[in-house]
Amino acid sequence: MTISVRDVATLAGVSVGTVSNVLNRPDRVSEAIVARVQAAIQELGYVRNDAARQLRAGHSQTLGLVVLDVGNPFFTDLARGAEARAAEAGLSVLLGNSDDDAARESAYIDLFDEQRVRGVMISPIGDVTERLERLRSRGTPAVFVDRRAGTSGFSSVSTDDVAGGRLAAEHLLERGRRRIAFVGGPFDLHQVADRFAGAQAAVAGVAGASIEMIETSALSVDAGRDAGSRIVALPPVERPDAVFAANDLLAVGVLQALVMLSSLRVPDDVALVGYDDIAFASATVVPLTSVRQPSQLIGRTGVDLLLRESENPEALPEQIEFQPELVVRASTGG
Ligand code: RIB
């Protein structure tokens, strides 16, 4: 049986309002009454319903974060940064994993709305504009993380992925590679499309260089392994001499396929570049060259943008874009 505030009031011989004052404004109640109410709480084992209190207060002390793939260390690093910044503001972060599924993503947005979170950060897979506008109409700001919000009217914090793609391809071209394979997908993800566009632009500037797309169904190790096995199966004259993977998980899968399924050497026969610079990138059998994103800073900045809009709802949306950094390791001869 759930113990209610009314049960506490009856046992202590006071009104429900007095119990509420003892819980929320004890300075307004005499010490004797406070002691009586606390004794009744203790005896009955009453636990206050924080969600109900927070609901009455308007917003809870939590933020919502929806990521594309909680199995990707990039997003757990982003969440870590968001949590650290939220804690500085006395807030907690509720994490939802859309797993690249638009329906799950929508369900999390609705759940965070019911929980009256203080704000929502999201790395969207579907068209979430309408749901986020409904949230905003109820005083709950939303921020895009990991990709620009474009003309949606929301703020965003991300990395310049076109610049990141260019960095990766320029590095491979400087290493003398001329037949680059871009491994990544699905292409309706802005992150993937932008990285490919940046690499294409770099390749277009070098005579005799080419870039071929090997589209994957996901940004995962399994998808990378599948792409790597397709590369291994190519006749030597068609085989790329370099691979730019849209993220490190794909690069890990490509590397595993090359090492396990062929005698191809990395980087001698095939140079390899990933993206994100997750912690594992430096620990792979051939340490991975990768385009580093400031993952934790993206998370921190997402919270800053939410807090700013929470305090000033009229503030204009802001698109914050960090510059990527190339970390050179053995997989390209570093
Ligand atoms: O989830 C897709 C990718 O986009 C991640 O690996 C990271 O690169 C993000 O920007």
mmCIF file with all atom_site columns, C-alpha atoms in Angstrom, residues 225 227-229 231-232 239 243 253-266 270-272:
data_model
loop_
_atom_site.group_PDB
_atom_site.id
_atom_site.type_symbol
_atom_site.label_atom_id
_atom_site.label_alt_id
_atom_site.label_comp_id
_atom_site.label_asym_id
_atom_site.label_entity_id
_atom_site.label_seq_id
_atom_site.pdbx_PDB_ins_code
_atom_site.Cartn_x
_atom_site.Cartn_y
_atom_site.Cartn_z
_atom_site.occupancy
_atom_site.B_iso_or_equiv
_atom_site.pdbx_formal_charge
_atom_site.auth_seq_id
_atom_site.auth_comp_id
_atom_site.auth_asym_id
_atom_site.auth_atom_id
_atom_site.pdbx_PDB_model_num
ATOM 1  C CA . ARG A 1 225 ? 33.323 -6.138  -41.741 1.00 0.00 ? 225 ARG A CA 1
ATOM 2  C CA . ALA A 1 227 ? 32.298 -3.773  -46.566 1.00 0.00 ? 227 ALA A CA 1
ATOM 3  C CA . GLY A 1 228 ? 35.827 -5.030  -45.892 1.00 0.00 ? 228 GLY A CA 1
ATOM 4  C CA . SER A 1 229 ? 34.965 -8.497  -47.197 1.00 0.00 ? 229 SER A CA 1
ATOM 5  C CA . ILE A 1 231 ? 36.864 -5.000  -50.815 1.00 0.00 ? 231 ILE A CA 1
ATOM 6  C CA . VAL A 1 232 ? 38.879 -8.201  -50.306 1.00 0.00 ? 232 VAL A CA 1
ATOM 7  C CA . ARG A 1 239 ? 40.754 -2.751  -55.346 1.00 0.00 ? 239 ARG A CA 1
ATOM 8  C CA . VAL A 1 243 ? 39.562 3.401   -47.280 1.00 0.00 ? 243 VAL A CA 1
ATOM 9  C CA . GLY A 1 253 ? 35.183 -3.780  -39.061 1.00 0.00 ? 253 GLY A CA 1
ATOM 10 C CA . VAL A 1 254 ? 37.015 -3.040  -42.325 1.00 0.00 ? 254 VAL A CA 1
ATOM 11 C CA . LEU A 1 255 ? 40.385 -3.590  -40.616 1.00 0.00 ? 255 LEU A CA 1
ATOM 12 C CA . GLN A 1 256 ? 39.232 -6.912  -39.175 1.00 0.00 ? 256 GLN A CA 1
ATOM 13 C CA . ALA A 1 257 ? 38.072 -8.141  -42.594 1.00 0.00 ? 257 ALA A CA 1
ATOM 14 C CA . LEU A 1 258 ? 41.314 -7.092  -44.308 1.00 0.00 ? 258 LEU A CA 1
ATOM 15 C CA . VAL A 1 259 ? 43.466 -8.756  -41.647 1.00 0.00 ? 259 VAL A CA 1
ATOM 16 C CA . MET A 1 260 ? 41.379 -11.926 -41.203 1.00 0.00 ? 260 MET A CA 1
ATOM 17 C CA . LEU A 1 261 ? 40.234 -12.576 -44.784 1.00 0.00 ? 261 LEU A CA 1
ATOM 18 C CA . SER A 1 262 ? 43.252 -11.573 -46.850 1.00 0.00 ? 262 SER A CA 1
ATOM 19 C CA . SER A 1 263 ? 46.990 -11.095 -46.956 1.00 0.00 ? 263 SER A CA 1
ATOM 20 C CA . LEU A 1 264 ? 46.463 -7.410  -47.622 1.00 0.00 ? 264 LEU A CA 1
ATOM 21 C CA . ARG A 1 265 ? 48.586 -5.213  -45.348 1.00 0.00 ? 265 ARG A CA 1
ATOM 22 C CA . VAL A 1 266 ? 47.468 -1.984  -43.680 1.00 0.00 ? 266 VAL A CA 1
ATOM 23 C CA . VAL A 1 270 ? 45.323 -0.349  -48.114 1.00 0.00 ? 270 VAL A CA 1
ATOM 24 C CA . ALA A 1 271 ? 45.565 2.766   -45.956 1.00 0.00 ? 271 ALA A CA 1
ATOM 25 C CA . LEU A 1 272 ? 42.654 3.281   -43.550 1.00 0.00 ? 272 LEU A CA 1
#
